[in-house]
Amino acid sequence: MLQSAFEKVIVIGYGKITGEILEYIIEKQQEFGYCAAFIEHEVHPFGITEKICREHQVTFARIENKKELASHFGSISEKTLIVSASNNFLFPKELVEKENLTIINFHNALLPDYPGRNAPSWAIYMGERESGITWHYVNAGIDEGSIIIQKRCEIGPDTKAYELAEQLMKLAYEAFVECFEDVMKARAVTRPQPLDGTRRMYRSYEAPGDGFFEMTQEPESIYRLLRSMDYGKSNIFPPAQTVMDGKKAVILRYRKIFGDLPERKEGFCYLPMGENTFLKLKYANVD
């Protein structure tokens, strides 16, 4: 059995990455001799974590109330590692400072850049050519703790937010596996984030460009906005809006197309993006 600094490991989060990390932690239980548990704070309609816990006889708790969740963590007496994976619960200062609790968090950006929510969207919107993930220790500040590990990936000229998010989830799991043993043995080599007090915090209610563009903007800029808001079937943001022929319109679909300029159809417009390249927009006017 490998030496471990923790008697217990608790995973909190939702989505695919959380399930993968939970399974890995269950797999490593016997090797490190800790007790594994899972907490569901945000109920996911297609969550698999409860099923995973049942199959492996791991403690599962659903605690949606923030005060109850904070109280639950506060009642823990064992030396415990809390793995925050795709989790939006903000740990209060009194929990972060408890000597028996160590918290690590996955963030889907290269901290200190793009702290807060929906980081893939902002990286695309700001025209970044690369993004990445960060696992860091949690302190009293939001996404400010010391960095354990980071991994990078490219952002292509046509990358959509959901595509980047999926790529970052894969990197997050790879990085977690790489650093897990060092974290468990409390020997992870970390580095502090270079914080100067000027970085911008991105909030959950914010959409890139406020979800609006002018038809006079450069087509590439419009395309970047649309890609940054595109999470496929997950409605993270409402449809982007603009003004067409003096009327407010929502964008229903968009696509980059190649060839000659298509014949104009009602409810569609085509913005030139280069030689034989157009941004095709399908829109609907709204009151």
PDB file of C-alpha atoms in Angstrom:
ATOM      1  CA  MET A   1       0.000   0.000   0.000  1.00  0.00           C
ATOM      2  CA  LEU A   2       1.306   3.460  -0.958  1.00  0.00           C
ATOM      3  CA  GLN A   3       1.682   6.116   1.709  1.00  0.00           C
ATOM      4  CA  SER A   4      -1.150   8.647   1.633  1.00  0.00           C
ATOM      5  CA  ALA A   5      -1.584  12.004   3.366  1.00  0.00           C
ATOM      6  CA  PHE A   6      -5.365  11.517   3.372  1.00  0.00           C
ATOM      7  CA  GLU A   7      -7.803   9.138   4.989  1.00  0.00           C
ATOM      8  CA  LYS A   8     -10.677  10.196   2.769  1.00  0.00           C
ATOM      9  CA  VAL A   9     -11.153  11.517  -0.783  1.00  0.00           C
ATOM     10  CA  ILE A  10     -14.406  13.281  -1.709  1.00  0.00           C
ATOM     11  CA  VAL A  11     -15.307  14.182  -5.281  1.00  0.00           C
ATOM     12  CA  ILE A  12     -17.784  16.983  -5.977  1.00  0.00           C
ATOM     13  CA  GLY A  13     -18.966  18.056  -9.419  1.00  0.00           C
ATOM     14  CA  TYR A  14     -21.057  17.004 -12.389  1.00  0.00           C
ATOM     15  CA  GLY A  15     -20.673  15.865 -15.973  1.00  0.00           C
ATOM     16  CA  LYS A  16     -18.432  13.432 -17.819  1.00  0.00           C
ATOM     17  CA  ILE A  17     -15.119  14.596 -16.355  1.00  0.00           C
ATOM     18  CA  THR A  18     -16.465  14.144 -12.813  1.00  0.00           C
ATOM     19  CA  GLY A  19     -17.544  10.589 -13.551  1.00  0.00           C
ATOM     20  CA  GLU A  20     -14.142   9.714 -15.002  1.00  0.00           C
ATOM     21  CA  ILE A  21     -12.286  11.171 -12.039  1.00  0.00           C
ATOM     22  CA  LEU A  22     -14.606   9.426  -9.584  1.00  0.00           C
ATOM     23  CA  GLU A  23     -13.940   6.082 -11.265  1.00  0.00           C
ATOM     24  CA  TYR A  24     -10.187   6.697 -11.127  1.00  0.00           C
ATOM     25  CA  ILE A  25     -10.338   7.554  -7.433  1.00  0.00           C
ATOM     26  CA  ILE A  26     -12.364   4.414  -6.741  1.00  0.00           C
ATOM     27  CA  GLU A  27      -9.807   2.391  -8.714  1.00  0.00           C
ATOM     28  CA  LYS A  28      -6.963   3.765  -6.563  1.00  0.00           C
ATOM     29  CA  GLN A  29      -8.698   3.240  -3.188  1.00  0.00           C
ATOM     30  CA  GLN A  30      -7.013  -0.027  -2.301  1.00  0.00           C
ATOM     31  CA  GLU A  31      -3.631   1.187  -3.502  1.00  0.00           C
ATOM     32  CA  PHE A  32      -3.644   4.250  -1.227  1.00  0.00           C
ATOM     33  CA  GLY A  33      -5.942   2.992   1.534  1.00  0.00           C
ATOM     34  CA  TYR A  34      -8.372   5.906   1.663  1.00  0.00           C
ATOM     35  CA  CYS A  35     -12.173   5.941   1.758  1.00  0.00           C
ATOM     36  CA  ALA A  36     -13.875   7.426  -1.339  1.00  0.00           C
ATOM     37  CA  ALA A  37     -17.141   9.379  -1.402  1.00  0.00           C
ATOM     38  CA  PHE A  38     -19.084  11.538  -3.841  1.00  0.00           C
ATOM     39  CA  ILE A  39     -21.266  14.615  -3.349  1.00  0.00           C
ATOM     40  CA  GLU A  40     -23.722  15.825  -5.964  1.00  0.00           C
ATOM     41  CA  HIS A  41     -24.403  19.522  -5.421  1.00  0.00           C
ATOM     42  CA  GLU A  42     -25.772  20.418  -8.861  1.00  0.00           C
ATOM     43  CA  VAL A  43     -28.138  17.776 -10.189  1.00  0.00           C
ATOM     44  CA  HIS A  44     -27.243  16.753 -13.722  1.00  0.00           C
ATOM     45  CA  PRO A  45     -30.092  15.301 -15.854  1.00  0.00           C
ATOM     46  CA  PHE A  46     -27.791  12.693 -17.397  1.00  0.00           C
ATOM     47  CA  GLY A  47     -25.491  12.211 -14.423  1.00  0.00           C
ATOM     48  CA  ILE A  48     -23.785   8.833 -14.017  1.00  0.00           C
ATOM     49  CA  THR A  49     -22.100   9.376 -10.666  1.00  0.00           C
ATOM     50  CA  GLU A  50     -24.873   7.875  -8.527  1.00  0.00           C
ATOM     51  CA  LYS A  51     -24.791   4.730 -10.658  1.00  0.00           C
ATOM     52  CA  ILE A  52     -21.006   4.534 -10.336  1.00  0.00           C
ATOM     53  CA  CYS A  53     -21.273   4.861  -6.544  1.00  0.00           C
ATOM     54  CA  ARG A  54     -23.931   2.141  -6.347  1.00  0.00           C
ATOM     55  CA  GLU A  55     -21.877  -0.257  -8.436  1.00  0.00           C
ATOM     56  CA  HIS A  56     -18.775   0.225  -6.276  1.00  0.00           C
ATOM     57  CA  GLN A  57     -20.543   0.670  -2.915  1.00  0.00           C
ATOM     58  CA  VAL A  58     -19.187   4.196  -2.525  1.00  0.00           C
ATOM     59  CA  THR A  59     -20.990   6.752  -0.342  1.00  0.00           C
ATOM     60  CA  PHE A  60     -23.175   9.061  -2.422  1.00  0.00           C
ATOM     61  CA  ALA A  61     -24.834  12.204  -1.082  1.00  0.00           C
ATOM     62  CA  ARG A  62     -27.030  14.747  -2.860  1.00  0.00           C
ATOM     63  CA  ILE A  63     -26.753  18.125  -1.121  1.00  0.00           C
ATOM     64  CA  GLU A  64     -28.192  20.961  -3.182  1.00  0.00           C
ATOM     65  CA  ASN A  65     -28.432  23.547  -0.395  1.00  0.00           C
ATOM     66  CA  LYS A  66     -25.210  25.577  -0.088  1.00  0.00           C
ATOM     67  CA  LYS A  67     -25.453  26.038   3.686  1.00  0.00           C
ATOM     68  CA  GLU A  68     -26.066  22.340   4.224  1.00  0.00           C
ATOM     69  CA  LEU A  69     -23.127  21.495   1.985  1.00  0.00           C
ATOM     70  CA  ALA A  70     -20.806  23.873   3.847  1.00  0.00           C
ATOM     71  CA  SER A  71     -21.995  22.384   7.139  1.00  0.00           C
ATOM     72  CA  HIS A  72     -21.360  18.863   5.826  1.00  0.00           C
ATOM     73  CA  PHE A  73     -17.788  19.684   4.857  1.00  0.00           C
ATOM     74  CA  GLY A  74     -17.290  21.492   8.157  1.00  0.00           C
ATOM     75  CA  SER A  75     -18.266  18.367  10.095  1.00  0.00           C
ATOM     76  CA  ILE A  76     -15.509  16.244   8.544  1.00  0.00           C
ATOM     77  CA  SER A  77     -12.839  15.312  11.067  1.00  0.00           C
ATOM     78  CA  GLU A  78     -10.578  13.038   8.996  1.00  0.00           C
ATOM     79  CA  LYS A  79      -7.665  14.238   6.873  1.00  0.00           C
ATOM     80  CA  THR A  80      -9.580  14.682   3.634  1.00  0.00           C
ATOM     81  CA  LEU A  81      -8.811  15.601   0.043  1.00  0.00           C
ATOM     82  CA  ILE A  82     -11.738  17.267  -1.739  1.00  0.00           C
ATOM     83  CA  VAL A  83     -11.553  17.040  -5.527  1.00  0.00           C
ATOM     84  CA  SER A  84     -13.612  19.783  -7.126  1.00  0.00           C
ATOM     85  CA  ALA A  85     -14.141  18.693 -10.732  1.00  0.00           C
ATOM     86  CA  SER A  86     -16.470  20.793 -12.884  1.00  0.00           C
ATOM     87  CA  ASN A  87     -18.022  22.137  -9.713  1.00  0.00           C
ATOM     88  CA  ASN A  88     -19.551  25.585  -9.141  1.00  0.00           C
ATOM     89  CA  PHE A  89     -19.789  25.554  -5.332  1.00  0.00           C
ATOM     90  CA  LEU A  90     -17.545  28.240  -3.860  1.00  0.00           C
ATOM     91  CA  PHE A  91     -15.849  26.959  -0.723  1.00  0.00           C
ATOM     92  CA  PRO A  92     -16.170  29.460   2.168  1.00  0.00           C
ATOM     93  CA  LYS A  93     -12.994  30.776   3.759  1.00  0.00           C
ATOM     94  CA  GLU A  94     -13.598  28.842   6.977  1.00  0.00           C
ATOM     95  CA  LEU A  95     -13.577  25.540   5.037  1.00  0.00           C
ATOM     96  CA  VAL A  96     -10.519  26.396   2.979  1.00  0.00           C
ATOM     97  CA  GLU A  97      -8.617  27.196   6.161  1.00  0.00           C
ATOM     98  CA  LYS A  98      -9.534  23.972   8.022  1.00  0.00           C
ATOM     99  CA  GLU A  99      -6.301  22.123   8.714  1.00  0.00           C
ATOM    100  CA  ASN A 100      -7.736  18.690   7.963  1.00  0.00           C
ATOM    101  CA  LEU A 101      -9.181  19.686   4.556  1.00  0.00           C
ATOM    102  CA  THR A 102      -7.210  20.039   1.333  1.00  0.00           C
ATOM    103  CA  ILE A 103      -9.123  21.115  -1.764  1.00  0.00           C
ATOM    104  CA  ILE A 104      -7.988  20.915  -5.376  1.00  0.00           C
ATOM    105  CA  ASN A 105      -9.963  22.327  -8.274  1.00  0.00           C
ATOM    106  CA  PHE A 106     -10.038  21.902 -12.050  1.00  0.00           C
ATOM    107  CA  HIS A 107     -10.339  25.114 -14.068  1.00  0.00           C
ATOM    108  CA  ASN A 108     -10.855  25.087 -17.818  1.00  0.00           C
ATOM    109  CA  ALA A 109      -8.339  27.809 -18.656  1.00  0.00           C
ATOM    110  CA  LEU A 110      -4.666  28.572 -18.188  1.00  0.00           C
ATOM    111  CA  LEU A 111      -4.794  30.450 -14.911  1.00  0.00           C
ATOM    112  CA  PRO A 112      -4.290  33.220 -14.010  1.00  0.00           C
ATOM    113  CA  ASP A 113      -6.098  34.038 -17.282  1.00  0.00           C
ATOM    114  CA  TYR A 114      -9.887  33.707 -17.554  1.00  0.00           C
ATOM    115  CA  PRO A 115     -10.880  33.000 -13.950  1.00  0.00           C
ATOM    116  CA  GLY A 116     -14.548  32.412 -13.193  1.00  0.00           C
ATOM    117  CA  ARG A 117     -17.146  30.881 -15.493  1.00  0.00           C
ATOM    118  CA  ASN A 118     -17.366  29.843 -19.155  1.00  0.00           C
ATOM    119  CA  ALA A 119     -13.649  30.264 -19.789  1.00  0.00           C
ATOM    120  CA  PRO A 120     -13.674  28.416 -23.166  1.00  0.00           C
ATOM    121  CA  SER A 121     -16.127  30.995 -24.495  1.00  0.00           C
ATOM    122  CA  TRP A 122     -14.006  33.938 -23.466  1.00  0.00           C
ATOM    123  CA  ALA A 123     -10.806  32.423 -24.861  1.00  0.00           C
ATOM    124  CA  ILE A 124     -12.469  31.998 -28.270  1.00  0.00           C
ATOM    125  CA  TYR A 125     -14.140  35.395 -28.173  1.00  0.00           C
ATOM    126  CA  MET A 126     -10.871  37.141 -27.323  1.00  0.00           C
ATOM    127  CA  GLY A 127      -9.163  35.495 -30.293  1.00  0.00           C
ATOM    128  CA  GLU A 128      -6.756  33.325 -28.308  1.00  0.00           C
ATOM    129  CA  ARG A 129      -4.833  30.765 -30.328  1.00  0.00           C
ATOM    130  CA  GLU A 130      -4.418  28.390 -27.426  1.00  0.00           C
ATOM    131  CA  SER A 131      -6.153  27.449 -24.215  1.00  0.00           C
ATOM    132  CA  GLY A 132      -5.690  24.783 -21.601  1.00  0.00           C
ATOM    133  CA  ILE A 133      -6.551  23.540 -18.141  1.00  0.00           C
ATOM    134  CA  THR A 134      -5.295  24.101 -14.617  1.00  0.00           C
ATOM    135  CA  TRP A 135      -5.473  21.956 -11.503  1.00  0.00           C
ATOM    136  CA  HIS A 136      -4.809  24.162  -8.494  1.00  0.00           C
ATOM    137  CA  TYR A 137      -5.147  24.168  -4.745  1.00  0.00           C
ATOM    138  CA  VAL A 138      -8.130  26.140  -3.483  1.00  0.00           C
ATOM    139  CA  ASN A 139      -7.625  29.157  -1.252  1.00  0.00           C
ATOM    140  CA  ALA A 140      -9.975  31.912  -0.116  1.00  0.00           C
ATOM    141  CA  GLY A 141      -9.819  33.690  -3.498  1.00  0.00           C
ATOM    142  CA  ILE A 142     -11.701  32.512  -6.594  1.00  0.00           C
ATOM    143  CA  ASP A 143      -9.355  30.541  -8.883  1.00  0.00           C
ATOM    144  CA  GLU A 144      -6.328  32.063  -7.127  1.00  0.00           C
ATOM    145  CA  GLY A 145      -4.675  29.028  -5.501  1.00  0.00           C
ATOM    146  CA  SER A 146      -1.229  27.666  -6.321  1.00  0.00           C
ATOM    147  CA  ILE A 147      -0.968  25.772  -9.616  1.00  0.00           C
ATOM    148  CA  ILE A 148      -0.354  22.023  -9.456  1.00  0.00           C
ATOM    149  CA  ILE A 149      -0.359  21.207 -13.184  1.00  0.00           C
ATOM    150  CA  GLN A 150      -1.375  22.768 -16.492  1.00  0.00           C
ATOM    151  CA  LYS A 151      -1.879  21.400 -19.991  1.00  0.00           C
ATOM    152  CA  ARG A 152      -2.299  23.317 -23.238  1.00  0.00           C
ATOM    153  CA  CYS A 153      -4.161  22.892 -26.519  1.00  0.00           C
ATOM    154  CA  GLU A 154      -4.661  24.898 -29.693  1.00  0.00           C
ATOM    155  CA  ILE A 155      -7.779  26.865 -30.580  1.00  0.00           C
ATOM    156  CA  GLY A 156      -8.404  26.507 -34.302  1.00  0.00           C
ATOM    157  CA  PRO A 157      -9.969  29.170 -36.551  1.00  0.00           C
ATOM    158  CA  ASP A 158     -13.266  27.264 -36.564  1.00  0.00           C
ATOM    159  CA  THR A 159     -13.263  25.846 -33.013  1.00  0.00           C
ATOM    160  CA  LYS A 160     -16.626  26.148 -31.255  1.00  0.00           C
ATOM    161  CA  ALA A 161     -17.081  26.485 -27.505  1.00  0.00           C
ATOM    162  CA  TYR A 162     -18.453  22.963 -27.045  1.00  0.00           C
ATOM    163  CA  GLU A 163     -15.544  21.487 -29.019  1.00  0.00           C
ATOM    164  CA  LEU A 164     -12.985  23.331 -26.926  1.00  0.00           C
ATOM    165  CA  ALA A 165     -14.792  22.384 -23.708  1.00  0.00           C
ATOM    166  CA  GLU A 166     -14.671  18.689 -24.672  1.00  0.00           C
ATOM    167  CA  GLN A 167     -10.970  18.907 -25.468  1.00  0.00           C
ATOM    168  CA  LEU A 168     -10.279  20.592 -22.140  1.00  0.00           C
ATOM    169  CA  MET A 169     -12.155  17.872 -20.255  1.00  0.00           C
ATOM    170  CA  LYS A 170      -9.862  15.259 -21.803  1.00  0.00           C
ATOM    171  CA  LEU A 171      -6.809  17.271 -20.799  1.00  0.00           C
ATOM    172  CA  ALA A 172      -8.179  17.670 -17.280  1.00  0.00           C
ATOM    173  CA  TYR A 173      -8.445  13.923 -16.797  1.00  0.00           C
ATOM    174  CA  GLU A 174      -4.965  13.313 -18.213  1.00  0.00           C
ATOM    175  CA  ALA A 175      -3.499  15.948 -15.928  1.00  0.00           C
ATOM    176  CA  PHE A 176      -5.338  14.617 -12.875  1.00  0.00           C
ATOM    177  CA  VAL A 177      -3.925  11.137 -13.411  1.00  0.00           C
ATOM    178  CA  GLU A 178      -0.432  12.597 -13.818  1.00  0.00           C
ATOM    179  CA  CYS A 179      -0.476  14.589 -10.582  1.00  0.00           C
ATOM    180  CA  PHE A 180      -2.657  12.309  -8.419  1.00  0.00           C
ATOM    181  CA  GLU A 181       0.111  10.400  -6.642  1.00  0.00           C
ATOM    182  CA  ASP A 182       2.039  13.564  -5.796  1.00  0.00           C
ATOM    183  CA  VAL A 183      -1.123  15.198  -4.451  1.00  0.00           C
ATOM    184  CA  MET A 184      -1.974  12.134  -2.371  1.00  0.00           C
ATOM    185  CA  LYS A 185       1.520  12.078  -0.885  1.00  0.00           C
ATOM    186  CA  ALA A 186       1.431  15.864  -0.299  1.00  0.00           C
ATOM    187  CA  ARG A 187       4.560  16.307  -2.363  1.00  0.00           C
ATOM    188  CA  ALA A 188       3.166  18.107  -5.428  1.00  0.00           C
ATOM    189  CA  VAL A 189       5.503  20.857  -6.623  1.00  0.00           C
ATOM    190  CA  THR A 190       3.340  23.959  -7.067  1.00  0.00           C
ATOM    191  CA  ARG A 191       3.841  27.514  -8.199  1.00  0.00           C
ATOM    192  CA  PRO A 192       1.895  30.590  -7.104  1.00  0.00           C
ATOM    193  CA  GLN A 193      -0.196  32.448  -9.624  1.00  0.00           C
ATOM    194  CA  PRO A 194       1.220  35.818 -10.698  1.00  0.00           C
ATOM    195  CA  LEU A 195      -1.672  37.972  -9.502  1.00  0.00           C
ATOM    196  CA  ASP A 196      -1.451  41.748  -9.828  1.00  0.00           C
ATOM    197  CA  GLY A 197      -4.974  42.674  -8.743  1.00  0.00           C
ATOM    198  CA  THR A 198      -6.084  43.746 -12.219  1.00  0.00           C
ATOM    199  CA  ARG A 199      -7.392  40.533 -13.740  1.00  0.00           C
ATOM    200  CA  ARG A 200     -11.043  40.338 -14.753  1.00  0.00           C
ATOM    201  CA  MET A 201     -13.419  37.824 -13.172  1.00  0.00           C
ATOM    202  CA  TYR A 202     -15.902  36.257 -15.613  1.00  0.00           C
ATOM    203  CA  ARG A 203     -19.384  35.720 -14.180  1.00  0.00           C
ATOM    204  CA  SER A 204     -21.962  33.061 -15.070  1.00  0.00           C
ATOM    205  CA  TYR A 205     -24.517  35.646 -16.216  1.00  0.00           C
ATOM    206  CA  GLU A 206     -22.123  37.272 -18.702  1.00  0.00           C
ATOM    207  CA  ALA A 207     -22.142  36.409 -22.406  1.00  0.00           C
ATOM    208  CA  PRO A 208     -19.327  37.374 -24.768  1.00  0.00           C
ATOM    209  CA  GLY A 209     -20.162  40.714 -26.353  1.00  0.00           C
ATOM    210  CA  ASP A 210     -23.369  40.666 -24.308  1.00  0.00           C
ATOM    211  CA  GLY A 211     -24.603  38.176 -26.904  1.00  0.00           C
ATOM    212  CA  PHE A 212     -25.069  40.935 -29.495  1.00  0.00           C
ATOM    213  CA  PHE A 213     -23.290  41.988 -32.686  1.00  0.00           C
ATOM    214  CA  GLU A 214     -23.701  44.706 -35.295  1.00  0.00           C
ATOM    215  CA  MET A 215     -23.980  43.727 -38.939  1.00  0.00           C
ATOM    216  CA  THR A 216     -21.314  46.339 -39.664  1.00  0.00           C
ATOM    217  CA  GLN A 217     -18.715  44.380 -37.687  1.00  0.00           C
ATOM    218  CA  GLU A 218     -16.062  42.349 -39.474  1.00  0.00           C
ATOM    219  CA  PRO A 219     -17.500  38.917 -40.392  1.00  0.00           C
ATOM    220  CA  GLU A 220     -14.565  37.198 -38.663  1.00  0.00           C
ATOM    221  CA  SER A 221     -15.440  39.047 -35.449  1.00  0.00           C
ATOM    222  CA  ILE A 222     -19.096  37.962 -35.768  1.00  0.00           C
ATOM    223  CA  TYR A 223     -18.018  34.388 -36.462  1.00  0.00           C
ATOM    224  CA  ARG A 224     -15.802  34.443 -33.352  1.00  0.00           C
ATOM    225  CA  LEU A 225     -18.714  35.653 -31.212  1.00  0.00           C
ATOM    226  CA  LEU A 226     -21.024  32.936 -32.550  1.00  0.00           C
ATOM    227  CA  ARG A 227     -18.437  30.210 -31.995  1.00  0.00           C
ATOM    228  CA  SER A 228     -17.784  31.455 -28.468  1.00  0.00           C
ATOM    229  CA  MET A 229     -21.486  31.093 -27.588  1.00  0.00           C
ATOM    230  CA  ASP A 230     -21.987  27.738 -29.307  1.00  0.00           C
ATOM    231  CA  TYR A 231     -22.409  24.880 -26.823  1.00  0.00           C
ATOM    232  CA  GLY A 232     -24.436  22.711 -29.156  1.00  0.00           C
ATOM    233  CA  LYS A 233     -27.531  21.299 -27.481  1.00  0.00           C
ATOM    234  CA  SER A 234     -26.497  22.650 -24.078  1.00  0.00           C
ATOM    235  CA  ASN A 235     -28.175  26.022 -23.758  1.00  0.00           C
ATOM    236  CA  ILE A 236     -25.435  27.789 -21.826  1.00  0.00           C
ATOM    237  CA  PHE A 237     -26.301  31.062 -23.546  1.00  0.00           C
ATOM    238  CA  PRO A 238     -29.426  32.322 -25.328  1.00  0.00           C
ATOM    239  CA  PRO A 239     -29.134  32.802 -29.116  1.00  0.00           C
ATOM    240  CA  ALA A 240     -26.987  35.694 -30.291  1.00  0.00           C
ATOM    241  CA  GLN A 241     -28.869  38.778 -31.417  1.00  0.00           C
ATOM    242  CA  THR A 242     -28.408  41.510 -34.012  1.00  0.00           C
ATOM    243  CA  VAL A 243     -30.486  43.955 -36.055  1.00  0.00           C
ATOM    244  CA  MET A 244     -31.515  42.985 -39.581  1.00  0.00           C
ATOM    245  CA  ASP A 245     -33.229  45.577 -41.799  1.00  0.00           C
ATOM    246  CA  GLY A 246     -34.078  47.683 -38.772  1.00  0.00           C
ATOM    247  CA  LYS A 247     -35.594  44.781 -36.818  1.00  0.00           C
ATOM    248  CA  LYS A 248     -34.181  42.792 -33.897  1.00  0.00           C
ATOM    249  CA  ALA A 249     -33.231  39.272 -34.957  1.00  0.00           C
ATOM    250  CA  VAL A 250     -31.927  36.126 -33.276  1.00  0.00           C
ATOM    251  CA  ILE A 251     -29.412  33.856 -34.959  1.00  0.00           C
ATOM    252  CA  LEU A 252     -30.826  30.351 -35.291  1.00  0.00           C
ATOM    253  CA  ARG A 253     -27.869  28.746 -37.091  1.00  0.00           C
ATOM    254  CA  TYR A 254     -24.570  29.762 -38.616  1.00  0.00           C
ATOM    255  CA  ARG A 255     -21.974  28.094 -40.808  1.00  0.00           C
ATOM    256  CA  LYS A 256     -18.896  28.965 -42.827  1.00  0.00           C
ATOM    257  CA  ILE A 257     -19.471  27.948 -46.453  1.00  0.00           C
ATOM    258  CA  PHE A 258     -17.273  27.876 -49.544  1.00  0.00           C
ATOM    259  CA  GLY A 259     -18.027  28.552 -53.201  1.00  0.00           C
ATOM    260  CA  ASP A 260     -20.000  31.143 -55.086  1.00  0.00           C
ATOM    261  CA  LEU A 261     -22.368  33.481 -53.277  1.00  0.00           C
ATOM    262  CA  PRO A 262     -25.674  31.585 -52.896  1.00  0.00           C
ATOM    263  CA  GLU A 263     -28.928  33.117 -54.057  1.00  0.00           C
ATOM    264  CA  ARG A 264     -30.493  35.230 -51.309  1.00  0.00           C
ATOM    265  CA  LYS A 265     -33.347  33.523 -49.450  1.00  0.00           C
ATOM    266  CA  GLU A 266     -35.670  34.949 -46.848  1.00  0.00           C
ATOM    267  CA  GLY A 267     -34.341  34.416 -43.324  1.00  0.00           C
ATOM    268  CA  PHE A 268     -30.751  33.943 -44.500  1.00  0.00           C
ATOM    269  CA  CYS A 269     -27.841  36.289 -45.067  1.00  0.00           C
ATOM    270  CA  TYR A 270     -24.285  35.737 -46.273  1.00  0.00           C
ATOM    271  CA  LEU A 271     -21.277  37.716 -45.071  1.00  0.00           C
ATOM    272  CA  PRO A 272     -18.063  37.589 -47.141  1.00  0.00           C
ATOM    273  CA  MET A 273     -15.046  36.218 -45.237  1.00  0.00           C
ATOM    274  CA  GLY A 274     -12.545  36.012 -48.070  1.00  0.00           C
ATOM    275  CA  GLU A 275     -12.330  34.633 -51.582  1.00  0.00           C
ATOM    276  CA  ASN A 276     -15.281  32.276 -52.169  1.00  0.00           C
ATOM    277  CA  THR A 277     -15.879  32.063 -48.411  1.00  0.00           C
ATOM    278  CA  PHE A 278     -19.024  33.263 -46.628  1.00  0.00           C
ATOM    279  CA  LEU A 279     -20.525  33.226 -43.160  1.00  0.00           C
ATOM    280  CA  LYS A 280     -24.059  31.927 -43.596  1.00  0.00           C
ATOM    281  CA  LEU A 281     -26.555  33.105 -40.990  1.00  0.00           C
ATOM    282  CA  LYS A 282     -30.076  31.831 -40.519  1.00  0.00           C
ATOM    283  CA  TYR A 283     -32.094  34.303 -38.482  1.00  0.00           C
ATOM    284  CA  ALA A 284     -35.596  35.085 -37.282  1.00  0.00           C
ATOM    285  CA  ASN A 285     -36.990  38.505 -36.468  1.00  0.00           C
ATOM    286  CA  VAL A 286     -38.384  38.984 -32.983  1.00  0.00           C
ATOM    287  CA  ASP A 287     -40.675  41.635 -31.511  1.00  0.00           C
TER     288      ASP A 287
END
